[in-house]
Coordinates of C-alpha atoms and ligand atoms in Angstrom, one line a residue:
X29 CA 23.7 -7.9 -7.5
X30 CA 25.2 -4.9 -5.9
X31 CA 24.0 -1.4 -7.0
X32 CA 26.4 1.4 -6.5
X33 CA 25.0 5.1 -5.4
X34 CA 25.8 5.7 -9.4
X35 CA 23.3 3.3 -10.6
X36 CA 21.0 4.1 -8.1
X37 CA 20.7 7.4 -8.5
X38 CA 20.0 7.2 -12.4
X39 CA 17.1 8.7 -14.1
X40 CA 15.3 7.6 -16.7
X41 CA 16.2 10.7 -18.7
X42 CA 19.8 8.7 -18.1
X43 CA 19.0 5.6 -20.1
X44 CA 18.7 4.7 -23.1
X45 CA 15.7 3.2 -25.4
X46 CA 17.3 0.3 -26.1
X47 CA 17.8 -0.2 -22.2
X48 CA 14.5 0.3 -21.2
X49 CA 13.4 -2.4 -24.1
X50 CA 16.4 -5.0 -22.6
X51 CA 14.8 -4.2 -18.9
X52 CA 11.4 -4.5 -20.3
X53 CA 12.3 -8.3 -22.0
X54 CA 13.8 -9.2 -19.0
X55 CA 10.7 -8.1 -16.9
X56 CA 8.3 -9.8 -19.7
X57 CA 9.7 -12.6 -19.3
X58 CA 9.5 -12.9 -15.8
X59 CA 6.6 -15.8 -14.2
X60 CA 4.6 -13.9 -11.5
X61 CA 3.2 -11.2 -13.2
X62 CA 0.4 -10.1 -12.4
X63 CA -2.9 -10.3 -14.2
X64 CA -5.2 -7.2 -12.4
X65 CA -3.3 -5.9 -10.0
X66 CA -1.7 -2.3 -10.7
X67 CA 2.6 -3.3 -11.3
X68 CA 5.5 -1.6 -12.6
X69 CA 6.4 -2.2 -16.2
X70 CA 9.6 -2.7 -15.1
X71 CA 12.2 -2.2 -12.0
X72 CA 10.6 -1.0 -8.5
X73 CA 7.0 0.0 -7.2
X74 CA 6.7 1.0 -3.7
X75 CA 4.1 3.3 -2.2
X76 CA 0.8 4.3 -3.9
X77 CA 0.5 8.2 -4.3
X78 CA -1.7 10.6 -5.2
X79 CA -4.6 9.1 -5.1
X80 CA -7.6 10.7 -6.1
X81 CA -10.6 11.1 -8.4
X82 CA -10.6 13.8 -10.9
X83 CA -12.5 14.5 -13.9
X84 CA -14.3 11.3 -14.4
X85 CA -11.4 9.5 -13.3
X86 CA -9.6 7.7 -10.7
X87 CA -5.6 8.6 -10.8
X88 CA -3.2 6.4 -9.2
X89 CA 0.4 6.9 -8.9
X90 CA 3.3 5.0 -7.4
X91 CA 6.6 5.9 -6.6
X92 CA 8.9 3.8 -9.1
X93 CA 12.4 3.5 -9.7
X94 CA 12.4 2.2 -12.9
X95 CA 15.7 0.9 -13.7
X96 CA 15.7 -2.5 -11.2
X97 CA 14.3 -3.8 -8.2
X98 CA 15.7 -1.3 -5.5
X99 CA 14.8 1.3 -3.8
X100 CA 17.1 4.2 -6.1
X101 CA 15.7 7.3 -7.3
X102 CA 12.0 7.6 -7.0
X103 CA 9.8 8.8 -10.1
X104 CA 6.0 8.8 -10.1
X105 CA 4.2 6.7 -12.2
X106 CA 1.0 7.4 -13.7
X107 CA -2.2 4.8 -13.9
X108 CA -6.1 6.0 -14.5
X109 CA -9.4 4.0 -13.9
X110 CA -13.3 4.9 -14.3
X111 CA -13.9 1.8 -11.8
X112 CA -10.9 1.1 -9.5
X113 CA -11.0 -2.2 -11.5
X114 CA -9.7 -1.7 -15.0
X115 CA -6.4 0.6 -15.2
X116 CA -5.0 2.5 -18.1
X117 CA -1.5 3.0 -18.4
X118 CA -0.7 7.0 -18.2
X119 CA 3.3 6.2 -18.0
X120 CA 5.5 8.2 -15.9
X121 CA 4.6 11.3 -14.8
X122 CA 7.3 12.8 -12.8
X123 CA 10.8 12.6 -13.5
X124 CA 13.2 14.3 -10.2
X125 CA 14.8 16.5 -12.3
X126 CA 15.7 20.1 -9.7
X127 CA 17.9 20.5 -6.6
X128 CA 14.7 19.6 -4.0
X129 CA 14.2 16.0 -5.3
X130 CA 17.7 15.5 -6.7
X131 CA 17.4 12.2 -5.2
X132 CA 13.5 11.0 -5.2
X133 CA 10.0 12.1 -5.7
X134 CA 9.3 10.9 -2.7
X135 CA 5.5 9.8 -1.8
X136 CA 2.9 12.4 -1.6
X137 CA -1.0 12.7 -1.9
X138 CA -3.6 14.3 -4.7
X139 CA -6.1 16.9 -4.6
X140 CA -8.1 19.2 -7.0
X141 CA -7.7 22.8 -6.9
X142 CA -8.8 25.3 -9.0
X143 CA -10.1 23.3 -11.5
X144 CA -6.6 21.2 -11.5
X145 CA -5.3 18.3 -10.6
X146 CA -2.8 18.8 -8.0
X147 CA 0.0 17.1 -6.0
X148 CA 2.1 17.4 -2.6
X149 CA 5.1 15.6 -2.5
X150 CA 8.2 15.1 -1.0
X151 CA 11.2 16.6 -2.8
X152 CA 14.3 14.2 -1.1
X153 CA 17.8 16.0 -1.5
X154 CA 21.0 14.5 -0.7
X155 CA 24.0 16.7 0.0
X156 CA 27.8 15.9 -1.4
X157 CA 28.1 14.2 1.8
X158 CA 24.8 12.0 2.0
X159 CA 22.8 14.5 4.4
X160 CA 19.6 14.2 3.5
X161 CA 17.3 17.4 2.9
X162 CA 13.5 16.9 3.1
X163 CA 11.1 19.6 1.2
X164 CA 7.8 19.8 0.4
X165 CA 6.6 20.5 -3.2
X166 CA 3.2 21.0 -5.1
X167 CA 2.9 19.9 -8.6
X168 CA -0.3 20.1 -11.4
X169 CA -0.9 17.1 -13.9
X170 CA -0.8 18.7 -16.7
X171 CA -0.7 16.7 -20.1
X172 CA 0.0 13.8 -18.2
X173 CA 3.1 15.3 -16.7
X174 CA 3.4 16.6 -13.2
X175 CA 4.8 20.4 -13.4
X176 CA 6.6 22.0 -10.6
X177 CA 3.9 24.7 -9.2
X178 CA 5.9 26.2 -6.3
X179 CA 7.7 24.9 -2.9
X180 CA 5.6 24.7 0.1
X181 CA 7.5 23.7 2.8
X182 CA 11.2 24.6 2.0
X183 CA 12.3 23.3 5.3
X184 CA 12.0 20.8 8.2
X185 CA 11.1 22.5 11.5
X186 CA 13.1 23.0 14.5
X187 CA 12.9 20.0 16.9
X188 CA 12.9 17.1 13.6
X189 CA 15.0 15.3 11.7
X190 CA 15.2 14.9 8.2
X191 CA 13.2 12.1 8.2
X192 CA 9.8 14.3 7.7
X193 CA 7.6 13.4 4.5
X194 CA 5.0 11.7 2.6
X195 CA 2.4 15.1 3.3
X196 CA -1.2 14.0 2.7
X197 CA -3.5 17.5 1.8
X198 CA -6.9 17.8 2.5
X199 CA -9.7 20.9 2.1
X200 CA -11.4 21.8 5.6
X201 CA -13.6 24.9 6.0
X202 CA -11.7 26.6 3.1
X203 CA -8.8 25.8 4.5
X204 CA -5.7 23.2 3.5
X205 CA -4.4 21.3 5.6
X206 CA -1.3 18.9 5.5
X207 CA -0.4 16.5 7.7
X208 CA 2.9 15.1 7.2
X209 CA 5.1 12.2 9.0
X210 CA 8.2 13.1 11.0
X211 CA 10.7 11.6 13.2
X212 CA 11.9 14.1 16.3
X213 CA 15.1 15.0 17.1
X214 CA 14.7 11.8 19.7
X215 CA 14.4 9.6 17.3
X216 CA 10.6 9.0 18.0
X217 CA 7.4 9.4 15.1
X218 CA 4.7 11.8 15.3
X219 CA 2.7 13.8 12.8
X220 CA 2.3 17.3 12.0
X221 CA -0.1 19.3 10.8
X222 CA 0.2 22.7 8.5
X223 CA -2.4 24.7 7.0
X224 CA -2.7 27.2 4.0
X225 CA -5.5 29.3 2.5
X226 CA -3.4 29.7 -1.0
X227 CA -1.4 26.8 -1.2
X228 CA 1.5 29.1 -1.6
X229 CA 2.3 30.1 1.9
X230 CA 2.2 27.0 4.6
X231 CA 1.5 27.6 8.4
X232 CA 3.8 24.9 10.5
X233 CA 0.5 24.8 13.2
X234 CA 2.1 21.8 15.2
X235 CA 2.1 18.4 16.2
X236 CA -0.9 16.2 16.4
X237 CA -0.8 14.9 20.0
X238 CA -2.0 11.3 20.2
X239 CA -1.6 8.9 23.1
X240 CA 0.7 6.8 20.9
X241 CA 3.9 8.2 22.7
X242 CA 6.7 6.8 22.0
X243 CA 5.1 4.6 19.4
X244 CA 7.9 3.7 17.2
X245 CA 11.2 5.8 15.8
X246 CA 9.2 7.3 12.6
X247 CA 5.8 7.1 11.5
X248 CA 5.7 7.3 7.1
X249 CA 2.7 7.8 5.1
X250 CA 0.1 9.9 7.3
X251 CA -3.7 10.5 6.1
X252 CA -6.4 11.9 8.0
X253 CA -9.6 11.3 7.8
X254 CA -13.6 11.8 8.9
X255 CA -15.3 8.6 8.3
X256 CA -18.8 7.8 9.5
X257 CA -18.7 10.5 12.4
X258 CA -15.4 9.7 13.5
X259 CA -11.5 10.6 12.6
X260 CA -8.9 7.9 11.1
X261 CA -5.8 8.5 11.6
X262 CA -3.9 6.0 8.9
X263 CA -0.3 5.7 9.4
X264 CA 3.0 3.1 9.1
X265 CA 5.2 3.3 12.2
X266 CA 8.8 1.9 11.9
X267 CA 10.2 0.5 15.2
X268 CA 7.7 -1.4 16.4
X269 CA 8.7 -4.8 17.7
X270 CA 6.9 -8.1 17.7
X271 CA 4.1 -8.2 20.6
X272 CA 2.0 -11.5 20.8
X273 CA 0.7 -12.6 17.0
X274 CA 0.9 -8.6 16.3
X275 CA 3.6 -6.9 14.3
X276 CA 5.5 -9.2 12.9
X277 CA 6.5 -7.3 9.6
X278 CA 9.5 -5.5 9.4
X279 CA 7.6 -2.0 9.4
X280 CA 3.6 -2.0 10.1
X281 CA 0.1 0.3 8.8
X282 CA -2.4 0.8 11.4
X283 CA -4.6 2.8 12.5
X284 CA -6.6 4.7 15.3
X285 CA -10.5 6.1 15.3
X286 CA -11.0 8.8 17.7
X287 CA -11.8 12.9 17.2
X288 CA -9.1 15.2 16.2
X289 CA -9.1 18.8 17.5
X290 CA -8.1 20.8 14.8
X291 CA -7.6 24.4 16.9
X292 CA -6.3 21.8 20.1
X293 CA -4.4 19.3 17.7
X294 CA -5.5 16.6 20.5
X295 CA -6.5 13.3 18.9
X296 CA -8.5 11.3 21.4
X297 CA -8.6 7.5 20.1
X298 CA -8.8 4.2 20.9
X299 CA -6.1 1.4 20.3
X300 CA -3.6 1.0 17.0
X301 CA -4.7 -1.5 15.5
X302 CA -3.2 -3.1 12.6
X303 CA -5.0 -2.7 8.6
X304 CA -3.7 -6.3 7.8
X305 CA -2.4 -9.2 9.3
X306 CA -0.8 -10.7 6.2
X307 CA 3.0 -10.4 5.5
X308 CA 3.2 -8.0 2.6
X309 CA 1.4 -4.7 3.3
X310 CA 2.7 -1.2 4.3
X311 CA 2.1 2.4 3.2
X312 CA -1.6 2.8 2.3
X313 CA -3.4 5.9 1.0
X314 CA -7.1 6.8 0.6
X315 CA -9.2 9.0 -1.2
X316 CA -12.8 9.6 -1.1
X317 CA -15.5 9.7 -3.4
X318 CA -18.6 10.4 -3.5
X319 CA -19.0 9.7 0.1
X320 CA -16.6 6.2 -0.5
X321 CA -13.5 6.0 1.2
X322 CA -10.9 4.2 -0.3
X323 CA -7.7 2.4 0.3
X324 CA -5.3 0.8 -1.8
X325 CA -2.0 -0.1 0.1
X326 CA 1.8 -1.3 -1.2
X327 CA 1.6 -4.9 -1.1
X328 CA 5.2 -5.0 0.1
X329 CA 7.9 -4.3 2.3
X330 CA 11.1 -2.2 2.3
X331 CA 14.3 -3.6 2.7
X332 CA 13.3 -7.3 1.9
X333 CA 14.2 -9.5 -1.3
X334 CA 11.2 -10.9 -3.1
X335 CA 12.1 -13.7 -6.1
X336 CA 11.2 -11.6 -9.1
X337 CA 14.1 -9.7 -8.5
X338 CA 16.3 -11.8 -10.6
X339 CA 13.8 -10.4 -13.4
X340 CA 14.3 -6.9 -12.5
X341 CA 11.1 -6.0 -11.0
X342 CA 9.1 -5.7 -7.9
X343 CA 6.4 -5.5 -6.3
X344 CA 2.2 -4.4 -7.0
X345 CA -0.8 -2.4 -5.2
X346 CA -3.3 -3.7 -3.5
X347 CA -6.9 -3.8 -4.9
X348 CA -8.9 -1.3 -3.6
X349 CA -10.9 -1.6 -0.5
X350 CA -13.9 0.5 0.4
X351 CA -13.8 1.7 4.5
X352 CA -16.8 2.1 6.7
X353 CA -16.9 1.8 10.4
X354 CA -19.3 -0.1 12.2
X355 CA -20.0 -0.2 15.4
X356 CA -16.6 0.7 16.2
X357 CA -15.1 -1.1 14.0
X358 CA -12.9 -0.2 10.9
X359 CA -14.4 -2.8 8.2
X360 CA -12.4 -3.0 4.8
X361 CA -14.4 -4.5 2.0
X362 CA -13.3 -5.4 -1.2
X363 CA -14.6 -2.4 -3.8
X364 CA -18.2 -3.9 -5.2
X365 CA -17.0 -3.8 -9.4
X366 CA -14.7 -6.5 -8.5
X367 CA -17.1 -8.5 -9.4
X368 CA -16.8 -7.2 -13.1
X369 CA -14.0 -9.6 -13.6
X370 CA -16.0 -13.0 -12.8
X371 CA -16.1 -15.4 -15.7
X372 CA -16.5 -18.6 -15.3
X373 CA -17.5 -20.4 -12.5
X374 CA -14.5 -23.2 -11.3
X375 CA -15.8 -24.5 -8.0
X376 CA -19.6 -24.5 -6.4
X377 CA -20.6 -27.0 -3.7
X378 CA -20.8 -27.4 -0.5
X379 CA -19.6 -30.3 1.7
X380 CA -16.9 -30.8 4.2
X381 CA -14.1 -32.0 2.2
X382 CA -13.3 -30.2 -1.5
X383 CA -11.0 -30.4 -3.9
X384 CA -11.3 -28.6 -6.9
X385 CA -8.5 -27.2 -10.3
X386 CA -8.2 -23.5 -10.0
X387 CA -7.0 -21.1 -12.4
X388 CA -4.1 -18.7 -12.2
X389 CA -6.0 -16.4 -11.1
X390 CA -9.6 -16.4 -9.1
X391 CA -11.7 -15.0 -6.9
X392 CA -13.3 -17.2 -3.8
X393 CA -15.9 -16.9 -1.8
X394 CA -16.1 -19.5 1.5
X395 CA -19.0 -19.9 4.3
X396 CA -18.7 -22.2 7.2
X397 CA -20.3 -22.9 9.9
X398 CA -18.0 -21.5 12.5
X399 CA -16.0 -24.6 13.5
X400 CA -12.8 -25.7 12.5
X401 CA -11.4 -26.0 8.7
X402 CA -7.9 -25.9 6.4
X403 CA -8.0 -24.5 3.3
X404 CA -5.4 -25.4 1.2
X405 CA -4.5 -22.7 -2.2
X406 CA -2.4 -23.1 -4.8
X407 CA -1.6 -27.0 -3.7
X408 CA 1.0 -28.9 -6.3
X409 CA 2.8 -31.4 -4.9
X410 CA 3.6 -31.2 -1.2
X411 CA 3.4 -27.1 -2.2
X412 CA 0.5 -25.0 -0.9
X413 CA -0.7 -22.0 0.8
X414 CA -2.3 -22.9 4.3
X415 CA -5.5 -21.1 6.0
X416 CA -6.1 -22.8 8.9
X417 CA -9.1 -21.7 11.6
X418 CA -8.8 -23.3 15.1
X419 CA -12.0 -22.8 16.0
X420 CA -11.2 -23.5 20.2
X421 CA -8.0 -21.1 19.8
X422 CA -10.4 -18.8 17.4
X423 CA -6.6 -18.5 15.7
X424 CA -6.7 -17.8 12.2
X425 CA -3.4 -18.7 10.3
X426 CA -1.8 -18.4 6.8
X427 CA 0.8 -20.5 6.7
X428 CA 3.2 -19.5 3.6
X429 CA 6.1 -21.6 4.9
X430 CA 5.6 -24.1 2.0
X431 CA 4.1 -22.0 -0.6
X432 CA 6.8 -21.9 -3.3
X433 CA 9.4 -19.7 -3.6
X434 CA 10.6 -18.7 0.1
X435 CA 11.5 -15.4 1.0
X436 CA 11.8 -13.2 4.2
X437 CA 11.6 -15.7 5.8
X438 CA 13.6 -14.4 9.0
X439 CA 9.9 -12.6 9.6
X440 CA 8.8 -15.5 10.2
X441 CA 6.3 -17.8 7.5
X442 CA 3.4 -17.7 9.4
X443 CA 0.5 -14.5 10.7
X444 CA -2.0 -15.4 12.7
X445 CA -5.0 -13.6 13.9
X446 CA -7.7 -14.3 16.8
X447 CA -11.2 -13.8 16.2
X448 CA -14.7 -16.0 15.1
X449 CA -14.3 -16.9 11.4
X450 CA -17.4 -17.8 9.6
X451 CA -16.2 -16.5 6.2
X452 CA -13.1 -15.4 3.7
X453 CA -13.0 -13.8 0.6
X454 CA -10.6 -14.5 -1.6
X455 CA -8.6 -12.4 -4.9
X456 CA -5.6 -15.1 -6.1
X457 CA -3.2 -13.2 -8.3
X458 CA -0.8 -14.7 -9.8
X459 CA 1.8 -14.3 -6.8
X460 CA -0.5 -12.7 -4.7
X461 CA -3.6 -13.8 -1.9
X462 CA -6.0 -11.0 0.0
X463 CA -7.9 -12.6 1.5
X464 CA -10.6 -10.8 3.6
X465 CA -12.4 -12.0 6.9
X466 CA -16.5 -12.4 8.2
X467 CA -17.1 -9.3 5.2
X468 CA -14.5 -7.0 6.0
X469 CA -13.5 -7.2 9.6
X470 CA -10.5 -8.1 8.7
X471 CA -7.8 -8.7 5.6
X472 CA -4.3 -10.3 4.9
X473 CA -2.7 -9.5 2.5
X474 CA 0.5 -11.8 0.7
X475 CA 2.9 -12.3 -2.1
X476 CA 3.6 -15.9 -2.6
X477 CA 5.5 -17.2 -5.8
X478 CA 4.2 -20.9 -6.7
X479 CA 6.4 -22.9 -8.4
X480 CA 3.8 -24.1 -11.2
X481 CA 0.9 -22.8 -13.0
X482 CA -1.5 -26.1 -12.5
X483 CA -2.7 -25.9 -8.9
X484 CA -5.4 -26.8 -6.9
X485 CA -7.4 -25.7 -3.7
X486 CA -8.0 -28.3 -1.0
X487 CA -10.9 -28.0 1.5
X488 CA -11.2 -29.5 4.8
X489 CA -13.4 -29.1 8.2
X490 CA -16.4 -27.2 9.1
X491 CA -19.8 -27.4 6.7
X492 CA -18.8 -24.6 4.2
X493 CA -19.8 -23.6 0.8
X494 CA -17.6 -22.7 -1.4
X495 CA -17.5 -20.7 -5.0
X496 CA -15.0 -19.6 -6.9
X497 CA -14.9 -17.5 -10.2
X498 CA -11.9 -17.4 -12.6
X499 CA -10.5 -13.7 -13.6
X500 CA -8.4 -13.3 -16.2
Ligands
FRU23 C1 7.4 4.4 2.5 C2 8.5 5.4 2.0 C3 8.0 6.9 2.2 C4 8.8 7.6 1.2 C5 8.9 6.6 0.1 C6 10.1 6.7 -0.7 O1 7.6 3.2 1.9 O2 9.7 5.2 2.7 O3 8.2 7.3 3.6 O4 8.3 8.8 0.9 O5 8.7 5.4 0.6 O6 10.0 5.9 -1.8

């Protein structure tokens, strides 16, 4: 299906009840859905926003488009938690509904001021002839609802294009700060940085000069921040193209770990590296609490078809994963009350050859010895998801090219990383693996849409122990 600029660019206020029930049917009834992973009642999710803890809570939003599974006018929707496991539905919380976001709500981050919940956004206007107008807006949650507070940054600055967004605030020695993504006027991506004591009047103070230049033709979804002693600089370049088993995705989320001059605006760092090496990940955004820092990432791509759209919806977040670095390295670690959804054990033994029912949804936890192995999920038939580990190679695969439903598969059906492997920890979704590698160092992250419910996991290679717990 084809949707014109006219559908796209509906609201909810445009809709009907009775058209959000027929879209809501046609979502229920869709197989895939997930069973604790955040989704979108119906239509589109895309980036994760806002995150951050308030009042005894965690808030999550995502940017949703509510009426099908495209990108069209982005609203914010509105999820709580007390422990990043279990969410409660909040609905929508902001409806583009003034001249600055006439056409999106685009992504933005969270932060508490005076005793408030607030928001930074960007407000994406579209002229009568398409030109797109990028603003920066702050909102309060108040009764659920995010209110307009006051424009920030009206305007894009001199030497950027349009493409300039997604502003993630932070508080620093009583100061604001933003940093937001941009594209320049020669098509490259950078990020800036602005600062305000007030919140009302923003300083553009200028870019943030990295060694990653050119490194791509925009970089989205910017965060910033101070993480055992170091800086992070989080970020999802578009225009990066394939190099070795890197980058395979349409548009990638890495990061760097260096220092950031705040008075200089020099960030000296190390290498990009890339947050996952799975097929479906992009946008992330953290928050931190007492003294955790947290990431919870799109598990998707723009611009790609996945198979639930013929049920009118798309896409989830990732589960939250707790950051530390360690001796230099970025570990990502699945958040610890995970473990809150473990019921009953399926699978416990240890061997070199397993085979074992699994549930619809589970969480795995696999030890081996170091040498070789294939690990076979979600097996029916001649179907299943392949992790392979080449232990000569030290290549670690996932190998989706057989794993039900196929899609995007012009990116190719395979990621591959090189390193040791002696463990991965897997969460099995109903259409979705993370798995993560040796206890954080490193994750990938897929959808995958099996063609029945009755599978199996098949266990091959290296000494390993294996146990698995089902979630619901
Ligand atoms: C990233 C992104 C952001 C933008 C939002 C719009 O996926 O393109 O840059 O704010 O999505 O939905």
């Amino acid at each position: 299906m084809t949707w014109t600029k006219a559908e796209r660019y509906r609201s909810l206020r445009d809709v009907s009840a009775l058209d959000m029930e027929t879209l809501r049917t046609k979502t229920a009834a869709s197989p895939w859905r997930f069973g604790y992973h955040i989704q979108p009642p119906t239509g589109l999710l895309n980036d994760p926003n806002g995150f951050t803890y308030f009042n005894g809570e965690y808030h999550m939003f995502y940017q949703w488009f509510p009426l099908g599974p495209v990108h069209g006018l982005k609203h914010w929707y509105h999820v709580t938690s007390t422990d990043l496991v279990t969410w409660t539905d909040r609905g929508v919380a902001l409806v583009p509904e003034t001249t600055e976001d006439s056409h999106g709500a685009y992504s933005g981050s969270g932060f508490v001021a005076d005793g408030e919940l607030h928001v930074m956004y960007t407000g994406n206007h579209r002229t009568d002839d398409w030109t797109r107008h990028a603003s920066q807006l702050i909102g309060v949650l108040r009764d659920g609802k995010i209110e307009r507070r006051n424009v920030a940054i009206p305007d894009v600055p001199a030497g950027y294009t349009e493409h300039f967004r997604d502003p993630k605030v932070w508080l620093e020695n009583g100061s604001y700060y933003a940093i937001v993504g941009a594209q320049r006027e020669n098509e490259t991506g950078c990020v800036v940085l602005y600062r305000s004591s007030d919140l009302n009047d923003w300083t553009f103070l200028g870019e943030v000069k990295t060694g990653l230049d050119p490194f791509g033709y925009m970089w989205e979804c910017p965060d910033v921040f101070e993480l055992n002693g170091q800086h992070v600089l989080v970020f999802s370049p578009q225009g990066i193209e394939p190099d070795g088993h890197r980058y395979h995705n349409i548009y990638q989320s890495g990061f760097v770990i260096g220092k950031l001059d705040l008075e200089t605006l020099t960030f000296e760092h190390g290498a990009f590296e890339e947050l996952d090496f799975g097929f479906d990940f992009y946008a992330p955004q953290t928050t931190e609490h007492e003294g955790r820092r947290l990431l919870v990432g799109w598990m998707g791509l723009p611009e790609i078809d996945y198979p639930t759209d013929r049920f009118g919806w798309a896409h989830a977040l990732t589960l939250p994963r707790e950051l530390s670095i360690e001796d230099g390295m970025l570990k990502q670690r699945p958040v610890q009350a995970m473990t809150k959804l473990r019921q009953a054990e399926f699978v416990n033994v240890s061997g070199t050859a397993v085979g074992a029912s699994t549930p619809n949804r589970y969480e795995l936890e696999l030890t081996t010895d170091g040498s070789d192995f294939t690990l076979e999920l979600l097996q029916v038939g001649d179907e299943s998801l392949v992790i392979r580990y080449d232990a000569s190679t030290r290549e670690l695969t996932i190998d989706r090219t057989n794993a039900g439903e196929p899609f995007a598969t012009e990116f190719g059906t395979t990621r591959t990383n090189v390193m040791d492997v002696t463990s991965l920890h897997l969460f099995v979704d109903s259409s979705s693996v993370e798995c993560f590698v040796n206890d954080g160092e490193a994750v990938a992250t897929l959808r995958v849409f099996p063609s029945e419910l009755d599978k199996q996991l098949r266990y091959e290679g290296a000494t390993a122990s294996l146990i698995g717990w089902t979630y619901e």
